């Protein structure tokens, strides 16, 4: 399972609030672009998924 950013939902016009709740700094945002998930850091705790107010971060089956 991986966490991905659904860019069709993400408004990409603000500082992402979910970036701040990641305990291992696995979300990175440049300017107001959609954040990216650094998979090598992500521990799949789901905090960002549950915290994103618009539901743009999602669990996805990988591999």
Short mmCIF file of C-alpha atoms in Angstrom, two decimals:
data_model
loop_
_atom_site.label_atom_id
_atom_site.label_comp_id
_atom_site.label_asym_id
_atom_site.label_seq_id
_atom_site.Cartn_x
_atom_site.Cartn_y
_atom_site.Cartn_z
CA UNK A 1 0.00 0.00 0.00
CA UNK A 2 1.22 3.49 -0.83
CA UNK A 3 -0.10 7.00 -0.30
CA UNK A 4 -0.63 9.15 -3.36
CA UNK A 5 -1.81 12.67 -4.09
CA UNK A 6 -4.88 12.92 -6.32
CA UNK A 7 -4.05 16.06 -8.31
CA UNK A 8 -7.58 16.16 -9.72
CA UNK A 9 -8.84 16.86 -6.19
CA UNK A 10 -5.93 18.91 -4.79
CA UNK A 11 -6.59 22.60 -5.32
CA UNK A 12 -2.84 23.38 -5.41
CA UNK A 13 -3.32 26.98 -4.36
CA UNK A 14 -2.23 26.95 -0.74
CA UNK A 15 0.33 25.65 1.68
CA UNK A 16 -0.60 22.00 2.27
CA UNK A 17 -1.71 21.44 5.84
CA UNK A 18 -1.07 17.69 5.67
CA UNK A 19 2.67 18.29 5.16
CA UNK A 20 2.86 19.55 8.73
CA UNK A 21 1.32 16.45 10.32
CA UNK A 22 3.69 13.89 8.78
CA UNK A 23 5.87 12.55 11.62
CA UNK A 24 8.66 11.44 9.25
CA UNK A 25 8.63 14.39 6.82
CA UNK A 26 7.56 12.20 3.88
CA UNK A 27 5.50 14.93 2.21
CA UNK A 28 7.27 17.64 0.26
CA UNK A 29 5.69 20.72 -1.28
CA UNK A 30 7.26 23.28 -3.58
CA UNK A 31 5.46 26.61 -3.56
CA UNK A 32 1.75 25.97 -3.82
CA UNK A 33 2.07 22.89 -6.04
CA UNK A 34 0.48 19.63 -4.97
CA UNK A 35 2.66 17.85 -2.42
CA UNK A 36 4.65 14.77 -3.36
CA UNK A 37 5.08 11.67 -1.22
CA UNK A 38 8.65 10.57 -0.59
CA UNK A 39 7.94 6.84 -0.59
CA UNK A 40 11.32 5.91 0.88
CA UNK A 41 10.46 7.92 4.02
CA UNK A 42 6.74 7.16 4.26
CA UNK A 43 5.75 4.76 7.05
CA UNK A 44 2.13 4.64 5.83
CA UNK A 45 0.69 5.80 9.14
CA UNK A 46 -2.14 7.59 7.30
CA UNK A 47 -2.03 10.82 9.28
CA UNK A 48 -1.83 12.90 6.11
CA UNK A 49 -4.69 10.94 4.50
CA UNK A 50 -6.99 11.54 7.46
CA UNK A 51 -5.86 15.15 7.93
CA UNK A 52 -6.25 16.43 4.35
CA UNK A 53 -9.43 18.54 4.49
CA UNK A 54 -10.34 17.93 0.84
CA UNK A 55 -9.43 14.24 0.60
CA UNK A 56 -6.67 14.63 -1.98
CA UNK A 57 -4.33 12.20 -0.20
CA UNK A 58 -5.36 8.58 -0.65
CA UNK A 59 -4.23 5.05 0.14
CA UNK A 60 -3.57 3.06 -3.01
CA UNK A 61 -2.62 -0.56 -3.51
CA UNK A 62 0.90 -0.68 -4.88
CA UNK A 63 3.00 -3.35 -6.50
#
